[in-house]
Coordinates of C-alpha atoms and ligand atoms in Angstrom, one line a residue:
M139 CA -11.7 50.7 16.8
I140 CA -10.9 53.9 19.0
R141 CA -7.2 54.1 17.8
L142 CA -8.5 53.9 14.0
L143 CA -10.5 56.9 14.8
R144 CA -7.3 59.1 14.0
F145 CA -7.7 58.5 10.4
L146 CA -10.9 60.7 10.6
S147 CA -8.8 63.9 11.6
P148 CA -8.5 65.3 8.2
Y149 CA -12.0 65.4 7.7
K150 CA -13.2 66.9 11.2
G151 CA -15.2 69.4 9.6
R152 CA -17.5 67.2 7.7
A153 CA -17.5 64.8 10.9
A154 CA -18.9 67.7 13.0
A155 CA -21.3 68.7 10.3
M156 CA -22.7 64.7 10.4
L157 CA -23.2 64.7 13.8
L158 CA -25.0 68.0 13.9
L159 CA -27.3 66.7 11.2
L160 CA -28.0 63.7 12.9
F161 CA -29.0 65.6 15.7
L162 CA -31.4 67.4 13.9
Q163 CA -32.5 64.2 12.2
V164 CA -33.6 62.8 15.8
L165 CA -35.5 65.9 16.7
G166 CA -37.2 65.9 13.3
T167 CA -38.3 62.2 13.9
L168 CA -39.6 63.0 17.2
Y169 CA -41.5 66.3 16.3
I170 CA -43.5 64.4 13.8
P171 CA -45.7 62.3 16.3
T172 CA -46.2 65.5 18.4
L173 CA -47.7 67.1 15.8
T174 CA -49.9 63.9 14.7
A175 CA -51.4 64.4 18.3
D176 CA -52.1 67.9 18.0
I177 CA -53.8 67.4 14.5
V178 CA -55.9 64.5 16.3
N179 CA -56.7 66.4 19.4
R180 CA -57.3 69.8 18.3
G181 CA -58.5 69.2 14.8
I182 CA -60.2 65.9 14.3
V183 CA -62.0 65.8 17.6
T184 CA -63.1 69.2 17.5
G185 CA -63.6 69.1 13.9
D186 CA -61.4 72.4 13.2
L187 CA -60.6 71.8 9.7
D188 CA -58.5 75.1 9.4
H189 CA -56.4 73.6 12.4
I190 CA -55.6 70.3 10.4
W191 CA -54.7 72.3 7.2
R192 CA -52.3 74.3 9.2
V193 CA -50.4 71.6 11.2
G194 CA -50.9 69.2 8.3
G195 CA -49.1 71.5 6.1
F196 CA -46.4 72.0 8.9
M197 CA -46.4 68.4 9.3
L198 CA -45.4 67.9 5.5
L199 CA -42.7 70.5 5.8
A200 CA -41.1 68.7 8.7
A201 CA -41.4 65.5 7.4
I202 CA -39.5 66.8 4.2
L203 CA -36.7 68.7 6.1
T204 CA -36.1 65.6 8.0
A205 CA -36.0 63.5 4.9
G206 CA -33.6 65.8 3.4
V207 CA -31.6 65.9 6.5
S208 CA -31.5 62.0 6.8
V209 CA -30.4 61.9 3.0
A210 CA -27.6 64.4 3.9
V211 CA -26.5 62.4 7.0
T212 CA -26.4 59.0 5.0
Y213 CA -24.4 60.8 2.2
L214 CA -21.9 62.3 4.8
T215 CA -21.4 58.8 6.6
T216 CA -20.8 57.0 3.5
W217 CA -18.4 59.7 2.2
I218 CA -16.3 60.0 5.5
F219 CA -16.1 56.4 6.0
S220 CA -15.7 55.5 2.3
I221 CA -12.7 58.1 2.3
M222 CA -11.2 56.7 5.9
G223 CA -11.5 53.1 4.4
R224 CA -9.2 54.1 1.5
D225 CA -6.9 56.0 3.8
I226 CA -6.5 53.0 6.1
R227 CA -6.0 50.7 3.3
N228 CA -3.4 53.0 1.8
A229 CA -1.7 53.4 5.3
L230 CA -1.7 49.2 5.7
F231 CA -0.4 48.9 2.0
Q232 CA 2.2 51.5 2.7
K233 CA 3.3 49.6 5.8
S234 CA 3.5 46.1 4.5
Q235 CA 5.9 47.7 2.0
S236 CA 8.2 48.7 4.8
L237 CA 8.1 45.6 6.8
S238 CA 11.1 43.5 6.5
L239 CA 10.5 39.9 5.1
N240 CA 10.7 38.5 8.4
E241 CA 7.6 40.7 9.7
F242 CA 6.0 40.5 6.4
N243 CA 6.1 36.3 6.8
R244 CA 4.9 36.5 10.5
F245 CA 1.5 37.9 9.1
G246 CA 1.4 35.8 6.0
T247 CA 0.3 36.9 2.5
A248 CA -3.3 35.5 2.8
S249 CA -3.9 37.1 6.2
M250 CA -2.3 40.6 4.5
I251 CA -4.9 40.3 1.9
T252 CA -7.9 39.7 4.2
R253 CA -6.6 42.5 6.5
C254 CA -6.6 44.8 3.5
T255 CA -9.8 43.8 2.0
N256 CA -12.6 42.3 4.3
D257 CA -11.1 43.5 7.7
I258 CA -11.4 47.1 6.6
T259 CA -14.8 46.7 4.9
Q260 CA -16.0 45.4 8.6
I261 CA -14.6 48.3 10.2
Q262 CA -16.2 50.7 7.8
Q263 CA -19.7 49.3 8.1
A264 CA -19.5 49.3 12.0
Y265 CA -18.6 52.8 12.1
M266 CA -21.4 53.5 9.6
A267 CA -24.0 51.4 11.8
A268 CA -22.6 52.9 15.0
I269 CA -23.3 56.6 13.5
E270 CA -26.4 55.8 12.0
M271 CA -28.0 53.4 14.6
L272 CA -26.1 53.6 17.7
L273 CA -25.6 57.5 18.1
P274 CA -29.2 58.6 17.8
A275 CA -30.2 55.9 20.3
P276 CA -29.4 57.4 23.5
V277 CA -30.9 61.2 22.1
M278 CA -34.1 59.1 20.9
T279 CA -34.6 57.2 24.1
V280 CA -34.3 59.9 26.4
A281 CA -36.1 62.7 24.5
G282 CA -38.7 60.1 23.6
L283 CA -39.2 59.6 27.1
I284 CA -39.6 62.9 28.0
L285 CA -42.1 63.7 25.4
A286 CA -43.9 60.4 26.5
F287 CA -43.9 61.1 30.3
S288 CA -45.2 64.5 29.3
K289 CA -48.3 62.7 27.9
D290 CA -48.8 60.1 30.5
T291 CA -46.7 58.6 33.4
L292 CA -48.0 55.3 33.7
L293 CA -48.0 54.4 29.9
A294 CA -44.3 56.1 29.7
F295 CA -43.5 53.3 32.3
S296 CA -44.8 50.6 30.0
I297 CA -42.6 51.7 27.5
I298 CA -39.7 51.4 30.0
G299 CA -40.7 48.0 30.9
A300 CA -40.6 47.0 27.1
M301 CA -37.5 48.4 26.6
L302 CA -36.5 46.1 29.8
V303 CA -37.6 43.1 28.3
V304 CA -36.0 43.9 24.8
C305 CA -32.6 44.6 26.5
L306 CA -33.1 41.2 28.6
F307 CA -33.8 39.2 25.4
A308 CA -30.8 40.8 23.4
F309 CA -28.5 39.9 26.3
L310 CA -29.5 36.3 26.1
V311 CA -28.9 36.2 22.3
S312 CA -25.7 38.0 22.4
R313 CA -24.3 35.8 24.8
K314 CA -24.8 33.0 21.9
A315 CA -24.1 35.0 19.0
L316 CA -20.7 36.9 20.2
P317 CA -18.4 34.0 20.1
M318 CA -19.8 32.9 16.6
F319 CA -18.9 36.3 15.4
A320 CA -15.4 36.1 16.8
R321 CA -15.4 32.6 15.0
L322 CA -16.2 33.8 11.9
Q323 CA -13.3 36.0 11.3
S324 CA -11.0 33.3 11.9
L325 CA -12.7 30.9 9.4
L326 CA -12.7 33.5 6.9
D327 CA -8.8 33.7 7.3
R328 CA -8.5 30.1 6.7
F329 CA -11.0 30.1 3.8
T330 CA -8.8 33.0 2.0
R331 CA -5.5 30.9 2.8
V332 CA -6.9 27.5 1.5
L333 CA -8.4 29.3 -1.5
R334 CA -5.4 31.0 -2.4
E335 CA -3.0 28.0 -1.9
N336 CA -5.7 26.1 -4.1
L337 CA -5.6 28.6 -7.0
T338 CA -1.6 29.3 -6.9
G339 CA -0.9 25.7 -6.8
I340 CA -3.5 24.5 -9.4
R341 CA -0.8 22.8 -11.4
V342 CA 0.7 20.8 -8.8
I343 CA -2.7 19.8 -7.5
R344 CA -3.5 18.4 -10.9
A345 CA -0.2 16.8 -11.6
F346 CA -0.5 14.9 -8.1
N347 CA -4.2 14.2 -8.8
R348 CA -5.3 15.7 -5.7
S349 CA -8.1 17.8 -7.1
D350 CA -10.7 15.5 -5.3
S351 CA -9.2 15.8 -2.2
E352 CA -8.1 19.6 -2.4
K353 CA -11.9 20.0 -3.4
E354 CA -12.9 18.4 -0.2
R355 CA -10.7 20.5 2.0
V356 CA -11.8 23.4 0.2
D357 CA -15.5 22.3 0.5
Q358 CA -14.8 21.8 4.1
T359 CA -13.6 25.5 4.8
F360 CA -16.4 26.7 2.9
T361 CA -18.9 24.5 4.6
D362 CA -17.7 25.7 8.1
Y363 CA -17.9 29.4 7.2
A364 CA -21.4 29.0 5.6
E365 CA -22.9 26.9 8.8
T366 CA -21.7 29.3 11.3
A367 CA -22.7 32.2 9.3
I368 CA -26.3 30.4 9.0
R369 CA -26.4 29.9 12.7
I370 CA -25.9 33.5 13.3
N371 CA -28.6 34.3 10.7
K372 CA -31.0 31.8 12.5
I373 CA -30.4 33.7 15.8
F374 CA -31.1 37.0 14.4
A375 CA -34.1 35.3 12.3
A376 CA -35.5 34.0 15.9
M377 CA -34.7 37.4 17.4
M378 CA -37.0 39.3 14.9
P379 CA -40.4 38.1 15.7
V380 CA -39.8 38.1 19.3
I381 CA -39.0 41.8 19.2
L382 CA -42.0 42.2 17.2
I383 CA -44.1 40.5 19.4
I384 CA -42.8 42.6 22.6
M385 CA -43.6 45.7 20.2
N386 CA -46.8 44.6 19.5
F387 CA -47.6 44.0 23.1
C388 CA -46.3 47.3 23.9
T389 CA -48.9 49.0 21.5
L390 CA -52.1 46.7 22.8
L391 CA -51.1 47.9 26.4
I392 CA -50.8 51.4 25.2
I393 CA -54.1 51.2 23.2
G394 CA -56.1 49.4 26.1
A395 CA -54.8 51.5 28.8
G396 CA -55.1 54.4 27.0
G397 CA -58.8 53.9 25.8
Q398 CA -60.0 53.7 29.5
R399 CA -58.1 56.6 30.2
V400 CA -59.7 58.7 27.3
A401 CA -63.0 57.3 28.2
A402 CA -62.4 58.4 31.6
G403 CA -61.4 61.9 30.1
R404 CA -58.1 61.8 31.6
M405 CA -56.2 61.9 28.2
Q406 CA -56.9 62.8 24.6
I407 CA -57.4 60.5 22.1
G408 CA -54.1 62.3 19.8
D409 CA -52.0 61.3 22.8
I410 CA -52.4 57.5 22.1
M411 CA -51.3 57.7 18.8
A412 CA -48.2 59.9 19.8
L413 CA -47.4 57.4 22.7
I414 CA -47.4 54.4 20.1
E415 CA -45.1 56.1 18.0
Y416 CA -42.7 57.3 20.5
A417 CA -43.1 53.4 21.8
M418 CA -42.1 52.3 18.3
L419 CA -39.2 54.8 17.7
I420 CA -37.5 54.1 21.2
L421 CA -37.9 50.2 20.7
Y422 CA -36.7 50.4 16.9
Y423 CA -33.7 52.4 17.8
L424 CA -32.8 50.3 21.1
I425 CA -33.1 47.2 18.9
M426 CA -30.6 48.5 16.3
G427 CA -28.3 50.1 18.8
I428 CA -28.2 46.2 20.4
M429 CA -27.5 45.0 16.9
V430 CA -24.5 47.3 16.4
F431 CA -23.3 46.3 19.7
M432 CA -23.3 42.7 18.3
I433 CA -21.4 43.4 15.1
F434 CA -19.0 45.7 17.2
P435 CA -17.0 42.6 18.5
R436 CA -16.3 41.3 15.1
A437 CA -15.3 44.6 13.7
Q438 CA -13.1 45.2 16.8
S439 CA -11.1 42.3 16.2
C440 CA -10.7 43.5 12.6
A441 CA -9.7 46.9 13.9
N442 CA -7.1 44.8 16.2
R443 CA -5.7 42.7 13.2
V444 CA -5.4 46.2 11.3
S445 CA -3.8 48.0 14.1
E446 CA -1.5 45.0 14.8
V447 CA 0.2 45.8 11.3
L448 CA -0.1 49.3 11.5
S449 CA 2.1 49.4 14.9
V450 CA 4.8 47.1 13.7
Q451 CA 7.9 49.4 14.1
P452 CA 9.8 49.1 10.7
E453 CA 13.3 48.1 11.4
A454 CA 15.8 51.0 11.4
P455 CA 15.4 52.6 8.0
G456 CA 19.0 53.3 7.9
T457 CA 20.7 56.2 9.3
P458 CA 22.4 58.2 6.9
R459 CA 25.8 59.5 7.9
S460 CA 27.8 61.6 5.6
H461 CA 31.0 60.4 7.0
R462 CA 32.4 57.1 8.0
D463 CA 32.3 55.9 11.6
S464 CA 35.6 54.1 12.9
N465 CA 35.2 50.6 11.6
E466 CA 33.8 52.0 8.3
A467 CA 37.3 52.0 7.1
A468 CA 38.0 52.8 3.6
S469 CA 38.0 49.6 1.8
P470 CA 38.8 48.5 -1.9
A471 CA 36.0 46.2 -2.0
R472 CA 32.9 47.2 -3.5
L473 CA 31.0 44.6 -1.3
E474 CA 32.1 43.1 1.9
L475 CA 30.7 40.7 4.1
C476 CA 32.3 40.3 7.5
N477 CA 31.4 37.6 10.1
V478 CA 28.0 37.7 9.1
T479 CA 25.7 35.7 11.4
F480 CA 22.0 35.3 10.5
Q481 CA 19.1 33.3 11.9
Y482 CA 15.6 33.4 10.4
Q483 CA 12.8 34.4 12.8
G484 CA 11.4 31.3 14.3
A485 CA 14.2 29.3 13.5
E486 CA 15.9 27.4 16.0
E487 CA 19.7 28.3 14.7
P488 CA 21.3 30.5 12.5
V489 CA 21.1 29.5 8.7
L490 CA 24.5 31.4 8.2
N491 CA 27.5 31.3 10.2
N492 CA 30.3 33.8 10.0
I493 CA 30.4 34.2 6.7
S494 CA 33.0 36.4 5.0
F495 CA 34.0 37.5 1.8
S496 CA 34.5 40.6 -0.4
A497 CA 33.5 41.3 -4.0
H498 CA 35.3 43.6 -6.3
K499 CA 34.3 46.0 -9.0
G500 CA 34.9 44.5 -12.4
Q501 CA 34.9 40.9 -11.1
T502 CA 32.3 38.0 -10.8
T503 CA 32.1 36.5 -7.2
A504 CA 30.4 33.2 -7.4
I505 CA 28.4 31.5 -4.7
I506 CA 28.4 27.8 -4.8
G507 CA 26.8 25.0 -2.5
G508 CA 24.5 22.0 -2.1
T509 CA 20.8 23.0 -1.9
G510 CA 19.7 24.5 1.4
S511 CA 23.4 25.6 2.0
G512 CA 22.3 29.3 2.5
K513 CA 23.3 31.0 -1.1
S514 CA 19.9 32.7 -1.7
T515 CA 19.8 33.9 2.2
V516 CA 23.3 35.5 1.5
A517 CA 21.5 36.9 -1.8
S518 CA 19.1 38.7 0.2
L519 CA 20.8 40.0 3.0
I520 CA 22.8 42.5 0.6
P521 CA 19.7 44.2 -0.5
R522 CA 18.5 44.0 3.4
F523 CA 15.6 42.3 2.7
Y524 CA 16.5 40.7 6.1
D525 CA 18.5 42.5 9.0
I526 CA 21.7 40.5 10.1
Q527 CA 22.4 39.4 13.9
S528 CA 26.1 40.0 13.9
G529 CA 28.8 40.9 11.7
T530 CA 28.5 43.7 9.0
I531 CA 27.8 43.9 5.2
R532 CA 29.6 47.1 3.7
I533 CA 29.1 48.6 0.2
D534 CA 32.2 51.0 -0.7
G535 CA 33.0 50.7 2.8
R536 CA 29.9 52.0 4.3
N537 CA 27.8 49.9 6.5
I538 CA 24.6 49.0 4.8
R539 CA 22.6 49.6 8.0
H540 CA 23.7 53.2 7.7
M541 CA 22.4 53.6 4.4
P542 CA 18.7 54.7 3.4
K543 CA 17.2 51.7 1.9
R544 CA 16.2 53.4 -1.0
E545 CA 19.8 54.4 -1.7
L546 CA 20.9 50.9 -1.0
R547 CA 18.6 49.4 -3.4
D548 CA 19.3 51.8 -6.0
K549 CA 22.9 50.3 -6.1
I550 CA 21.7 46.7 -6.5
G551 CA 20.4 44.8 -9.2
Y552 CA 18.9 41.6 -7.9
V553 CA 17.3 38.7 -9.9
P554 CA 15.4 36.3 -7.7
Q555 CA 15.9 32.7 -7.9
K556 CA 12.2 32.5 -8.4
A557 CA 11.8 34.9 -11.5
F558 CA 8.8 37.0 -11.2
L559 CA 7.1 39.2 -13.8
F560 CA 4.5 41.6 -13.2
S561 CA 1.5 42.0 -15.3
G562 CA 1.6 44.4 -18.2
T563 CA 3.8 44.3 -21.2
I564 CA 7.5 43.4 -21.3
L565 CA 8.3 47.0 -21.7
D566 CA 6.5 47.6 -18.9
N567 CA 8.6 45.0 -16.8
F568 CA 11.9 46.4 -18.1
L569 CA 11.1 49.8 -17.1
H570 CA 10.7 48.5 -13.6
G571 CA 14.4 48.4 -13.7
K572 CA 14.8 52.1 -14.8
K573 CA 11.9 54.4 -15.4
D574 CA 13.5 56.5 -18.2
A575 CA 15.2 53.8 -19.9
G576 CA 15.2 54.6 -23.6
M577 CA 14.4 51.8 -26.3
E578 CA 18.2 51.8 -27.1
E579 CA 19.1 50.8 -23.5
I580 CA 16.2 48.2 -23.4
R581 CA 17.3 46.6 -26.8
H582 CA 20.9 46.5 -25.6
A583 CA 20.1 44.7 -22.2
A584 CA 17.4 42.2 -24.0
Q585 CA 20.6 41.4 -26.2
V586 CA 22.9 40.8 -23.5
A587 CA 20.4 38.4 -21.7
Q588 CA 20.2 36.6 -24.9
I589 CA 16.3 37.1 -25.1
S590 CA 16.2 39.9 -27.7
D591 CA 15.6 37.2 -30.7
F592 CA 12.8 35.8 -28.9
I593 CA 11.2 39.4 -28.4
D594 CA 11.6 40.1 -32.0
S595 CA 10.0 36.8 -32.8
L596 CA 6.8 37.7 -30.9
E597 CA 4.3 39.4 -33.0
S598 CA 3.9 42.5 -30.7
G599 CA 7.5 42.6 -29.5
Y600 CA 8.1 44.7 -26.6
Q601 CA 4.2 45.2 -26.1
T602 CA 3.6 41.5 -25.5
C603 CA 1.4 41.1 -22.7
V604 CA 2.5 39.5 -19.7
S605 CA 0.3 37.8 -17.7
Q606 CA 0.4 37.6 -13.6
G607 CA 3.7 36.3 -12.5
G608 CA 4.8 36.1 -16.0
S609 CA 2.8 32.6 -16.6
N610 CA 2.4 33.0 -20.3
F611 CA 6.3 32.5 -20.8
S612 CA 8.8 29.6 -20.1
G613 CA 11.3 29.2 -16.9
G614 CA 14.1 30.1 -18.9
Q615 CA 12.2 33.2 -20.7
R616 CA 11.2 34.5 -17.7
Q617 CA 14.8 34.1 -16.0
R618 CA 16.2 35.9 -19.1
L619 CA 13.4 38.6 -19.0
S620 CA 14.2 39.0 -15.2
I621 CA 18.0 39.4 -15.9
A622 CA 17.4 41.8 -18.7
R623 CA 15.2 43.8 -16.6
A624 CA 18.2 44.0 -13.7
L625 CA 20.7 44.9 -16.5
V626 CA 18.5 47.8 -17.8
K627 CA 18.9 49.3 -14.4
R628 CA 22.6 49.5 -14.6
P629 CA 23.4 49.0 -11.0
E630 CA 26.6 49.0 -8.9
I631 CA 26.0 45.3 -7.7
Y632 CA 24.5 42.4 -9.6
I633 CA 22.9 39.6 -7.6
F634 CA 21.9 36.6 -9.7
D635 CA 20.3 34.1 -7.6
D636 CA 20.4 30.8 -9.6
S637 CA 19.3 32.9 -12.5
F638 CA 20.9 30.9 -15.2
S639 CA 19.5 27.3 -13.8
A640 CA 17.1 27.2 -16.7
L641 CA 19.3 28.0 -19.5
D642 CA 20.9 25.3 -21.7
F643 CA 24.4 25.1 -21.6
K644 CA 24.9 27.2 -24.7
T645 CA 22.8 30.0 -23.9
D646 CA 24.4 30.1 -20.3
A647 CA 27.9 30.4 -21.8
R648 CA 26.7 33.0 -24.6
L649 CA 25.0 35.2 -21.6
R650 CA 28.1 35.1 -19.3
A651 CA 30.2 36.2 -21.9
A652 CA 27.9 39.2 -22.9
L653 CA 27.5 40.0 -19.3
R654 CA 31.4 40.0 -18.8
E655 CA 31.6 42.9 -21.3
E656 CA 28.5 44.5 -19.8
V657 CA 29.3 44.7 -15.9
R658 CA 32.8 46.2 -15.9
D659 CA 32.1 48.9 -13.4
A660 CA 29.8 46.8 -11.6
A661 CA 30.6 43.8 -9.0
V662 CA 28.7 40.4 -9.8
I663 CA 27.6 37.9 -7.2
L664 CA 26.3 34.9 -8.9
V665 CA 24.8 32.1 -7.2
A666 CA 25.0 28.5 -9.2
Q667 CA 24.5 25.1 -8.6
R668 CA 26.2 24.3 -11.9
I669 CA 30.4 24.2 -11.8
S670 CA 30.1 24.9 -15.6
T671 CA 28.2 28.4 -14.8
I672 CA 31.1 29.5 -12.3
M673 CA 34.3 27.8 -13.1
D674 CA 35.8 31.1 -14.7
A675 CA 34.6 33.4 -11.8
D676 CA 37.1 35.6 -10.4
Q677 CA 36.4 34.2 -7.2
I678 CA 34.4 31.4 -6.0
V679 CA 32.7 31.0 -2.4
V680 CA 31.9 27.7 -1.4
L681 CA 29.1 27.2 1.2
D682 CA 28.2 24.2 3.2
E683 CA 25.5 24.0 5.9
G684 CA 25.7 27.9 6.2
R685 CA 29.5 28.2 6.6
V686 CA 32.1 29.1 4.2
A687 CA 34.1 25.9 3.3
G688 CA 36.4 27.6 1.0
T689 CA 37.3 30.7 -1.3
G690 CA 39.4 31.2 -4.4
T691 CA 39.4 30.2 -8.0
H692 CA 38.2 27.0 -9.6
R693 CA 41.9 25.7 -9.6
E694 CA 42.9 27.0 -6.3
L695 CA 39.5 25.1 -5.0
M696 CA 40.2 22.0 -6.8
E697 CA 43.4 21.6 -4.7
S698 CA 42.2 22.8 -1.4
C699 CA 38.7 22.7 -0.7
Q700 CA 37.0 19.1 -0.2
V701 CA 33.3 20.1 -0.7
Y702 CA 34.0 21.8 -3.8
Q703 CA 36.0 18.8 -5.2
Q704 CA 33.0 16.6 -4.5
I705 CA 30.4 19.0 -6.1
A706 CA 32.9 19.4 -9.2
Q707 CA 33.6 15.4 -9.5
S708 CA 29.6 14.9 -9.3
Q709 CA 29.6 17.2 -12.3
L710 CA 32.2 17.4 -14.5
S711 CA 33.9 14.7 -16.7
E712 CA 37.5 13.5 -16.2
E713 CA 38.9 15.6 -19.2
E714 CA 37.3 18.6 -17.8
L715 CA 38.5 18.0 -14.2
A716 CA 42.0 17.6 -15.4
Ligands
LIG216 N1 11.8 32.3 5.1 C1 12.7 31.6 5.5 N2 12.4 31.2 6.7 C2 12.8 30.0 7.6 N3 13.6 29.5 7.1 C3 14.3 29.8 5.9 C4 13.2 30.5 5.2 N4 14.0 30.6 3.8 C5 15.1 29.8 3.7 N5 15.0 29.1 5.2 C6 16.0 28.1 5.3 O1 17.4 28.5 5.3 C7 18.3 27.3 4.8 C8 19.0 28.2 3.8 O2 17.8 28.3 2.6 P1 18.4 29.1 1.1 O3 17.2 29.5 0.3 O4 19.5 30.3 1.7 O5 19.3 27.8 0.5 P2 20.1 28.0 -1.1 O6 21.5 27.6 -0.9 O7 19.6 28.9 -1.7 O8 19.3 26.5 -1.6 P3 18.8 26.5 -3.0 O9 20.2 25.7 -4.0 O10 17.7 25.2 -3.1 O11 18.1 27.6 -3.5 C9 17.3 26.3 4.3 O12 17.4 25.5 5.3 C10 15.8 26.9 4.6 O13 15.1 26.0 5.1
LIG217 MG1 18.3 29.3 -3.3

């Protein structure tokens, strides 16, 4: 919690004003009972109407001022912590964007969402409660006690006695409630995860007739959360009456003992009223302070979760170098992988071992291999979604580690294996490739991607709405739309990760023919499962269990590479093989 206070630094002035006003509010609140005592003692008892009017007017003024000040305090507190919440959310989001996928996967999407939403809300609420309830408590207690002692020593001690009883009781309650608060947060995480899984996987759940069992699972997480919350609330519900009883006992004591003193002429009647109000104020703030203490551990664990993300060192952003270092020799290749070895975080062994190949401008380099052989992993290393453990990847002779990520990614048009579209219009999605692309360029890209006829057939054409993830399009349409998006960008390197898999053979062939014309100046990396898609590539890299099993053209590989022959035999007819 303390570390997050740095987010307050831009608003120092307002924070100081808030503290000052808070102090005034406490003084105002304590001043009013003193005036009450004065009215009773010197006005009512002596029948001095003038005095009553004068002090009464003064009291009204004090009450109005105090009310105004507390409105200002609440306004400032809300303002400061809402803005602080916004700033922390922004920082968290920025951070999540800069994390490597390895780091991101460590937290998980569901937890990231909870951290950005609920966790920050908890932190905001705890800070606000601390300002409004906890901070005034010590001032209120000390000042209230001083005033109480000035009225009567013995009765002031009885207030202290009541405070001790409340503290003891709160200690007992918090021992029970604190672990439950901690549990609540982890239950919330689980609940978000299960809910998210169920909402995104709805089709699979229905297809496998898992609706009932999933419903049970979701229900169980909701129930666990609700039960813990109910248990906490029960404790608090039981706490309230007990505290009221303590407060009432304290009042009784003051009235009883005070009455005797008034009768004995040792005390004035108005002082009893003042003492009761001091006692109530002190106990109220004490109880509120204790409550805040109880919600603090939960907020603290939220703050830790937020800080955990914020404190991740983003991997080296790429140190720009104007000149090439000694092993960044000028190379004719646009893209070059040299002995690349890569292991996912937490995995037992590398998924890629000593991968080397180079891709040239104007040529298509295909990567083929069985499922799980590491094709997508190679594709994701080029835009540096992950950093490799050893070896080098160079673009135009420059190590990609020495390039700012933005520059690197500007050079690359990446079409992921699982086509992903953003909600908005088709046009919006194309503009993701290039912000200022003209309609001409966009139409052209759509033509090359063999999707323009389809878009033209839509009633709203390029303005057609895309729903979240692109779920209102077929798999093949999504693929072609994402291909078109990459084409709009006109990058130096294209990476198509199995992007033609959902296309029929004819569309696949037409698209590749159109693409060949289009990408003359770029290097194309084409990952595929189908031999027919890559047969006429300039170069084919065969991956097998994370190793390069062979490199060459279709003809060369048919003669030399066993893995390739097997794939070919399983897919092509005798005459095609000949
Ligand atoms: N994020 C990840 N964390 C850990 N392991 C992963 C991750 N992604 C992939 N793997 C593992 O890496 C290996 C290679 O996966 P990859 O996705 O590169 O295969 P692929 O050749 O693209 O397969 P496919 O043809 O099915 O798309 C697999 O064994 C997979 O289990
Ligand atoms: Mg893949």
